Amino acid sequence: MIAANWKMHKTTSETREYITEFLPLVKDVSDVEIVLAPPFTSLAIAAKFLKGSNVKLAAQDVYWEEKGAFTGEISPLMLKDVECSYVIIGHSERRQYFGETDQTVNRKIKAALKAGLGVILCIGETLQERESNRTFEVLKRQITEGLKDINTDALVVAYEPVWAIGTGKTATPEQAQEAHQFIRTELKAIFGNEADNIRILYGGSVKPDNIASLMVKDDVDGALVGGASLKPDSFSAIVKFQGGDS
Ligand code: 13P
């Protein structure tokens, strides 16, 4: 899976222009699940323009209640209604700026799965946590608490070291593999050997020129791309990292 997280970028008309340009560039790609996660306001128009294509739609967040007096929130059913296949949950920016915790992440994952949405769970350590040798401890906590009482492996996990997001400082392929391998082991402790089927994406300054060296690693099963996904040509180059069209 290679997924674009647009964060707070693009109006509806910019979304339409992007998709019109992007789809022909990736039309022959069949061995990568391609996902776009625009902001909420662009989901409906994105769904309309992606219809019948090989690109799926994701939202960037969701609330855990089905409906009610929760001003400003969006329910899993509303995301299904605009044809989202996936929802990103627990992005570090939500943890850092909007009070997301492992407990709220857990509630959101349960609600999303119940509604039939695929979940892309984001985890990752800060620079301070890495420098104080707490990377594994943080990842373990985010996995065990985020996935508490969840008994399906219909999940995607994105490892996004906070220090690599938007900084141009990509994790080395070795650092990514080390973290992904650890994540796989923790997932196995929860889901058994089924965890081999869970895709673990890397995110953090992924670019057309570093994607191939990351994807070659055993436990790197895809990427979650921010800045470099905002232009159709650079995102399509990432999707087609093997150099071919398929
Ligand atoms: P950048 O690719 O801009 O570093 O962002 C990564 C990210 O946060 C994707 O969710």
mmCIF file of C-alpha atoms and ligand atoms in Angstrom:
data_model
loop_
_atom_site.group_PDB
_atom_site.id
_atom_site.type_symbol
_atom_site.label_atom_id
_atom_site.label_comp_id
_atom_site.label_asym_id
_atom_site.label_seq_id
_atom_site.Cartn_x
_atom_site.Cartn_y
_atom_site.Cartn_z
ATOM 1 C CA MET A 1 0.000 0.000 0.000
ATOM 2 C CA ILE A 2 1.155 3.497 -0.802
ATOM 3 C CA ALA A 3 -1.041 6.166 0.752
ATOM 4 C CA ALA A 4 -1.122 9.946 0.417
ATOM 5 C CA ASN A 5 -1.926 11.937 3.544
ATOM 6 C CA TRP A 6 -2.751 15.411 2.306
ATOM 7 C CA LYS A 7 -3.209 16.766 5.845
ATOM 8 C CA MET A 8 -4.813 20.255 5.728
ATOM 9 C CA HIS A 9 -4.196 20.854 2.025
ATOM 10 C CA LYS A 10 -6.379 21.306 -1.042
ATOM 11 C CA THR A 11 -9.794 22.779 -1.717
ATOM 12 C CA THR A 12 -12.427 20.845 -3.632
ATOM 13 C CA SER A 13 -11.371 22.305 -6.977
ATOM 14 C CA GLU A 14 -7.705 21.530 -6.258
ATOM 15 C CA THR A 15 -8.743 17.986 -5.345
ATOM 16 C CA ARG A 16 -10.576 17.558 -8.632
ATOM 17 C CA GLU A 17 -7.611 18.903 -10.618
ATOM 18 C CA TYR A 18 -5.188 16.623 -8.789
ATOM 19 C CA ILE A 19 -7.244 13.496 -9.378
ATOM 20 C CA THR A 20 -7.801 14.302 -13.030
ATOM 21 C CA GLU A 21 -4.051 14.577 -13.489
ATOM 22 C CA PHE A 22 -3.104 11.691 -11.195
ATOM 23 C CA LEU A 23 -5.344 8.848 -12.386
ATOM 24 C CA PRO A 24 -3.856 8.554 -15.904
ATOM 25 C CA LEU A 25 -0.362 8.446 -14.368
ATOM 26 C CA VAL A 26 -1.163 5.362 -12.274
ATOM 27 C CA LYS A 27 -3.820 3.667 -14.385
ATOM 28 C CA ASP A 28 -1.624 0.646 -15.158
ATOM 29 C CA VAL A 29 -0.471 0.063 -11.592
ATOM 30 C CA SER A 30 -1.931 -3.172 -10.291
ATOM 31 C CA ASP A 31 0.525 -4.411 -7.665
ATOM 32 C CA VAL A 32 0.238 -1.475 -5.262
ATOM 33 C CA GLU A 33 -2.890 -0.526 -3.344
ATOM 34 C CA ILE A 34 -3.035 3.233 -3.887
ATOM 35 C CA VAL A 35 -4.870 5.346 -1.320
ATOM 36 C CA LEU A 36 -5.608 9.088 -1.126
ATOM 37 C CA ALA A 37 -6.533 10.754 2.176
ATOM 38 C CA PRO A 38 -7.788 14.286 1.447
ATOM 39 C CA PRO A 39 -9.367 16.537 4.092
ATOM 40 C CA PHE A 40 -12.999 15.837 5.059
ATOM 41 C CA THR A 41 -14.333 18.630 2.837
ATOM 42 C CA SER A 42 -12.838 16.989 -0.257
ATOM 43 C CA LEU A 43 -13.950 13.407 0.403
ATOM 44 C CA ALA A 44 -17.213 13.535 -1.522
ATOM 45 C CA ILE A 45 -15.736 15.091 -4.632
ATOM 46 C CA ALA A 46 -12.737 12.756 -4.454
ATOM 47 C CA ALA A 47 -15.092 9.761 -4.250
ATOM 48 C CA LYS A 48 -16.914 10.969 -7.329
ATOM 49 C CA PHE A 49 -13.738 11.383 -9.383
ATOM 50 C CA LEU A 50 -12.090 8.161 -8.135
ATOM 51 C CA LYS A 51 -15.090 6.001 -8.959
ATOM 52 C CA GLY A 52 -14.155 2.994 -11.063
ATOM 53 C CA SER A 53 -10.417 3.705 -10.682
ATOM 54 C CA ASN A 54 -7.615 1.746 -8.993
ATOM 55 C CA VAL A 55 -7.283 4.391 -6.238
ATOM 56 C CA LYS A 56 -9.049 4.106 -2.891
ATOM 57 C CA LEU A 57 -10.186 6.797 -0.521
ATOM 58 C CA ALA A 58 -9.282 7.345 3.147
ATOM 59 C CA ALA A 59 -10.199 9.937 5.777
ATOM 60 C CA GLN A 60 -7.625 11.450 8.136
ATOM 61 C CA ASP A 61 -9.561 10.947 11.373
ATOM 62 C CA VAL A 62 -12.918 9.780 12.745
ATOM 63 C CA TYR A 63 -14.918 10.022 15.965
ATOM 64 C CA TRP A 64 -16.006 6.919 17.854
ATOM 65 C CA GLU A 65 -19.687 7.678 18.412
ATOM 66 C CA GLU A 66 -22.235 6.731 15.756
ATOM 67 C CA LYS A 67 -24.144 10.020 15.982
ATOM 68 C CA GLY A 68 -25.217 12.667 18.459
ATOM 69 C CA ALA A 69 -24.367 16.043 19.949
ATOM 70 C CA PHE A 70 -20.639 16.089 19.150
ATOM 71 C CA THR A 71 -20.131 19.384 17.343
ATOM 72 C CA GLY A 72 -17.449 19.261 14.693
ATOM 73 C CA GLU A 73 -16.987 15.495 14.706
ATOM 74 C CA ILE A 74 -17.439 12.968 11.894
ATOM 75 C CA SER A 75 -18.773 9.427 12.426
ATOM 76 C CA PRO A 76 -17.612 6.167 10.825
ATOM 77 C CA LEU A 77 -20.970 5.902 9.035
ATOM 78 C CA MET A 78 -20.450 9.345 7.468
ATOM 79 C CA LEU A 79 -17.099 8.164 6.098
ATOM 80 C CA LYS A 80 -18.684 5.008 4.687
ATOM 81 C CA ASP A 81 -21.353 7.213 3.146
ATOM 82 C CA VAL A 82 -18.726 9.114 1.110
ATOM 83 C CA GLU A 83 -17.136 5.814 0.066
ATOM 84 C CA CYS A 84 -14.046 5.812 2.243
ATOM 85 C CA SER A 85 -12.318 2.435 2.333
ATOM 86 C CA TYR A 86 -9.907 3.426 5.102
ATOM 87 C CA VAL A 87 -9.392 5.897 7.904
ATOM 88 C CA ILE A 88 -6.073 7.076 9.340
ATOM 89 C CA ILE A 89 -6.155 6.953 13.149
ATOM 90 C CA GLY A 90 -3.639 8.260 15.672
ATOM 91 C CA HIS A 91 -1.488 10.393 13.403
ATOM 92 C CA SER A 92 1.278 12.043 15.432
ATOM 93 C CA GLU A 93 -0.057 15.487 14.569
ATOM 94 C CA ARG A 94 -3.364 14.555 16.184
ATOM 95 C CA ARG A 95 -1.526 13.158 19.201
ATOM 96 C CA GLN A 96 0.686 16.270 19.414
ATOM 97 C CA TYR A 97 -1.812 19.088 18.753
ATOM 98 C CA PHE A 98 -5.284 17.688 19.399
ATOM 99 C CA GLY A 99 -4.983 15.603 22.527
ATOM 100 C CA GLU A 100 -5.208 12.172 20.880
ATOM 101 C CA THR A 101 -4.173 9.430 23.312
ATOM 102 C CA ASP A 102 -3.731 5.678 23.041
ATOM 103 C CA GLN A 103 -7.164 5.396 24.687
ATOM 104 C CA THR A 104 -8.964 7.628 22.168
ATOM 105 C CA VAL A 105 -7.085 5.857 19.376
ATOM 106 C CA ASN A 106 -8.381 2.540 20.701
ATOM 107 C CA ARG A 107 -11.994 3.749 20.794
ATOM 108 C CA LYS A 108 -11.733 5.162 17.280
ATOM 109 C CA ILE A 109 -10.242 1.939 15.885
ATOM 110 C CA LYS A 110 -13.040 -0.156 17.396
ATOM 111 C CA ALA A 111 -15.725 2.150 15.982
ATOM 112 C CA ALA A 112 -14.118 2.274 12.542
ATOM 113 C CA LEU A 113 -13.734 -1.501 12.322
ATOM 114 C CA LYS A 114 -17.303 -2.020 13.485
ATOM 115 C CA ALA A 115 -18.509 0.192 10.638
ATOM 116 C CA GLY A 116 -16.450 -1.808 8.140
ATOM 117 C CA LEU A 117 -13.725 0.761 7.539
ATOM 118 C CA GLY A 118 -10.126 -0.333 7.120
ATOM 119 C CA VAL A 119 -7.828 1.251 9.707
ATOM 120 C CA ILE A 120 -4.388 2.762 9.188
ATOM 121 C CA LEU A 121 -3.014 3.066 12.728
ATOM 122 C CA CYS A 122 -0.113 5.525 13.049
ATOM 123 C CA ILE A 123 2.560 5.099 15.674
ATOM 124 C CA GLY A 124 6.061 6.483 16.173
ATOM 125 C CA GLU A 125 8.488 7.990 18.628
ATOM 126 C CA THR A 126 9.635 11.602 19.033
ATOM 127 C CA LEU A 127 13.275 12.629 18.695
ATOM 128 C CA GLN A 128 13.576 12.956 22.454
ATOM 129 C CA GLU A 129 12.195 9.452 22.941
ATOM 130 C CA ARG A 130 14.625 8.040 20.362
ATOM 131 C CA GLU A 131 17.581 9.851 21.885
ATOM 132 C CA SER A 132 16.737 8.530 25.322
ATOM 133 C CA ASN A 133 16.545 4.974 23.951
ATOM 134 C CA ARG A 134 12.830 4.678 24.517
ATOM 135 C CA THR A 135 11.767 3.978 20.915
ATOM 136 C CA PHE A 136 10.752 0.356 21.477
ATOM 137 C CA GLU A 137 9.021 1.107 24.760
ATOM 138 C CA VAL A 138 6.925 3.836 23.096
ATOM 139 C CA LEU A 139 6.043 1.667 20.090
ATOM 140 C CA LYS A 140 5.086 -1.228 22.360
ATOM 141 C CA ARG A 141 2.787 1.014 24.410
ATOM 142 C CA GLN A 142 1.171 2.559 21.340
ATOM 143 C CA ILE A 143 0.514 -0.911 19.888
ATOM 144 C CA THR A 144 -0.715 -2.681 23.003
ATOM 145 C CA GLU A 145 -2.923 0.151 24.236
ATOM 146 C CA GLY A 146 -4.096 1.254 20.795
ATOM 147 C CA LEU A 147 -5.064 -2.308 19.872
ATOM 148 C CA LYS A 148 -6.438 -3.358 23.270
ATOM 149 C CA ASP A 149 -9.393 -5.763 22.952
ATOM 150 C CA ILE A 150 -9.246 -5.692 19.182
ATOM 151 C CA ASN A 151 -9.427 -9.155 17.724
ATOM 152 C CA THR A 152 -9.144 -8.608 14.025
ATOM 153 C CA ASP A 153 -5.952 -8.248 12.064
ATOM 154 C CA ALA A 154 -7.742 -6.270 9.308
ATOM 155 C CA LEU A 155 -5.421 -3.400 9.982
ATOM 156 C CA VAL A 156 -2.592 -1.457 8.450
ATOM 157 C CA VAL A 157 0.057 0.015 10.765
ATOM 158 C CA ALA A 158 2.109 3.073 9.778
ATOM 159 C CA TYR A 159 5.422 3.623 11.523
ATOM 160 C CA GLU A 160 6.050 7.350 11.404
ATOM 161 C CA PRO A 161 8.958 8.524 13.538
ATOM 162 C CA VAL A 162 7.917 12.035 14.560
ATOM 163 C CA TRP A 163 11.414 13.405 13.899
ATOM 164 C CA ALA A 164 11.168 12.332 10.259
ATOM 165 C CA ILE A 165 7.786 13.931 9.515
ATOM 166 C CA GLY A 166 8.018 17.030 7.352
ATOM 167 C CA THR A 167 11.690 17.492 8.270
ATOM 168 C CA GLY A 168 13.351 16.052 5.183
ATOM 169 C CA LYS A 169 15.150 13.728 7.595
ATOM 170 C CA THR A 170 14.086 10.261 6.474
ATOM 171 C CA ALA A 171 14.810 7.251 8.666
ATOM 172 C CA THR A 172 17.530 5.143 7.095
ATOM 173 C CA PRO A 173 16.246 1.891 5.578
ATOM 174 C CA GLU A 174 18.014 0.099 8.448
ATOM 175 C CA GLN A 175 16.302 2.227 11.102
ATOM 176 C CA ALA A 176 12.949 1.660 9.415
ATOM 177 C CA GLN A 177 13.496 -2.106 9.159
ATOM 178 C CA GLU A 178 14.575 -2.326 12.805
ATOM 179 C CA ALA A 179 11.409 -0.546 13.970
ATOM 180 C CA HIS A 180 9.148 -2.458 11.578
ATOM 181 C CA GLN A 181 10.584 -5.784 12.703
ATOM 182 C CA PHE A 182 9.933 -4.828 16.314
ATOM 183 C CA ILE A 183 6.370 -3.775 15.420
ATOM 184 C CA ARG A 184 5.819 -7.112 13.618
ATOM 185 C CA THR A 185 6.969 -8.987 16.725
ATOM 186 C CA GLU A 186 4.579 -7.010 18.911
ATOM 187 C CA LEU A 187 1.724 -7.611 16.460
ATOM 188 C CA LYS A 188 2.532 -11.342 16.558
ATOM 189 C CA ALA A 189 2.211 -11.287 20.332
ATOM 190 C CA ILE A 190 -1.370 -10.061 19.823
ATOM 191 C CA PHE A 191 -2.504 -11.735 16.600
ATOM 192 C CA GLY A 192 -0.155 -14.719 16.253
ATOM 193 C CA ASN A 193 1.207 -15.609 12.820
ATOM 194 C CA GLU A 194 -1.657 -13.722 11.151
ATOM 195 C CA ALA A 195 0.436 -10.642 11.895
ATOM 196 C CA ASP A 196 2.551 -11.600 8.886
ATOM 197 C CA ASN A 197 -0.374 -10.369 6.776
ATOM 198 C CA ILE A 198 -0.568 -6.946 8.430
ATOM 199 C CA ARG A 199 0.989 -4.308 6.225
ATOM 200 C CA ILE A 200 3.430 -2.012 7.991
ATOM 201 C CA LEU A 201 3.939 1.283 6.155
ATOM 202 C CA TYR A 202 6.809 3.681 6.690
ATOM 203 C CA GLY A 203 6.085 7.417 6.846
ATOM 204 C CA GLY A 204 8.343 10.432 7.269
ATOM 205 C CA SER A 205 9.905 12.397 4.403
ATOM 206 C CA VAL A 206 9.290 9.684 1.810
ATOM 207 C CA LYS A 207 10.283 11.011 -1.620
ATOM 208 C CA PRO A 208 10.608 9.596 -5.152
ATOM 209 C CA ASP A 209 14.360 9.210 -4.607
ATOM 210 C CA ASN A 210 14.274 7.289 -1.308
ATOM 211 C CA ILE A 211 11.188 5.066 -1.681
ATOM 212 C CA ALA A 212 12.974 2.169 -3.411
ATOM 213 C CA SER A 213 15.649 1.837 -0.720
ATOM 214 C CA LEU A 214 12.967 1.679 1.986
ATOM 215 C CA MET A 215 10.670 -0.734 0.159
ATOM 216 C CA VAL A 216 13.456 -3.243 -0.356
ATOM 217 C CA LYS A 217 13.431 -3.995 3.376
ATOM 218 C CA ASP A 218 11.598 -7.162 4.484
ATOM 219 C CA ASP A 219 9.134 -5.587 6.893
ATOM 220 C CA VAL A 220 8.467 -2.380 4.956
ATOM 221 C CA ASP A 221 5.213 -3.101 3.146
ATOM 222 C CA GLY A 222 4.381 0.360 1.886
ATOM 223 C CA ALA A 223 4.504 4.055 2.638
ATOM 224 C CA LEU A 224 2.395 6.881 4.037
ATOM 225 C CA VAL A 225 3.423 10.048 2.264
ATOM 226 C CA GLY A 226 2.765 13.655 3.284
ATOM 227 C CA GLY A 227 4.480 16.532 1.476
ATOM 228 C CA ALA A 228 5.596 14.539 -1.562
ATOM 229 C CA SER A 229 2.029 13.341 -2.165
ATOM 230 C CA LEU A 230 0.699 16.837 -2.860
ATOM 231 C CA LYS A 231 1.812 16.852 -6.496
ATOM 232 C CA PRO A 232 0.518 14.171 -8.881
ATOM 233 C CA ASP A 233 3.894 13.700 -10.562
ATOM 234 C CA SER A 234 5.895 13.135 -7.384
ATOM 235 C CA PHE A 235 3.242 10.906 -5.780
ATOM 236 C CA SER A 236 2.884 8.837 -8.941
ATOM 237 C CA ALA A 237 6.684 8.476 -9.070
ATOM 238 C CA ILE A 238 6.570 7.100 -5.521
ATOM 239 C CA VAL A 239 3.739 4.707 -6.393
ATOM 240 C CA LYS A 240 5.729 3.501 -9.422
ATOM 241 C CA PHE A 241 9.012 3.253 -7.500
ATOM 242 C CA GLN A 242 10.006 0.026 -9.224
ATOM 243 C CA GLY A 243 10.506 2.037 -12.360
ATOM 244 C CA GLY A 244 7.751 0.404 -14.358
ATOM 245 C CA ASP A 245 4.083 0.953 -14.817
ATOM 246 C CA SER A 246 2.987 -2.168 -12.999
HETATM 247 P P1 13P B 1 5.953 13.935 5.255
HETATM 248 O O1 13P B 1 5.997 12.933 4.125
HETATM 249 O O2 13P B 1 5.600 15.328 4.808
HETATM 250 O O3 13P B 1 7.194 13.874 6.101
HETATM 251 O O4 13P B 1 4.733 13.495 6.203
HETATM 252 C C1 13P B 1 4.646 12.173 6.627
HETATM 253 C C2 13P B 1 3.335 11.969 7.273
HETATM 254 O O5 13P B 1 3.067 12.484 8.355
HETATM 255 C C3 13P B 1 2.337 11.135 6.584
HETATM 256 O O6 13P B 1 1.267 10.833 7.400
#
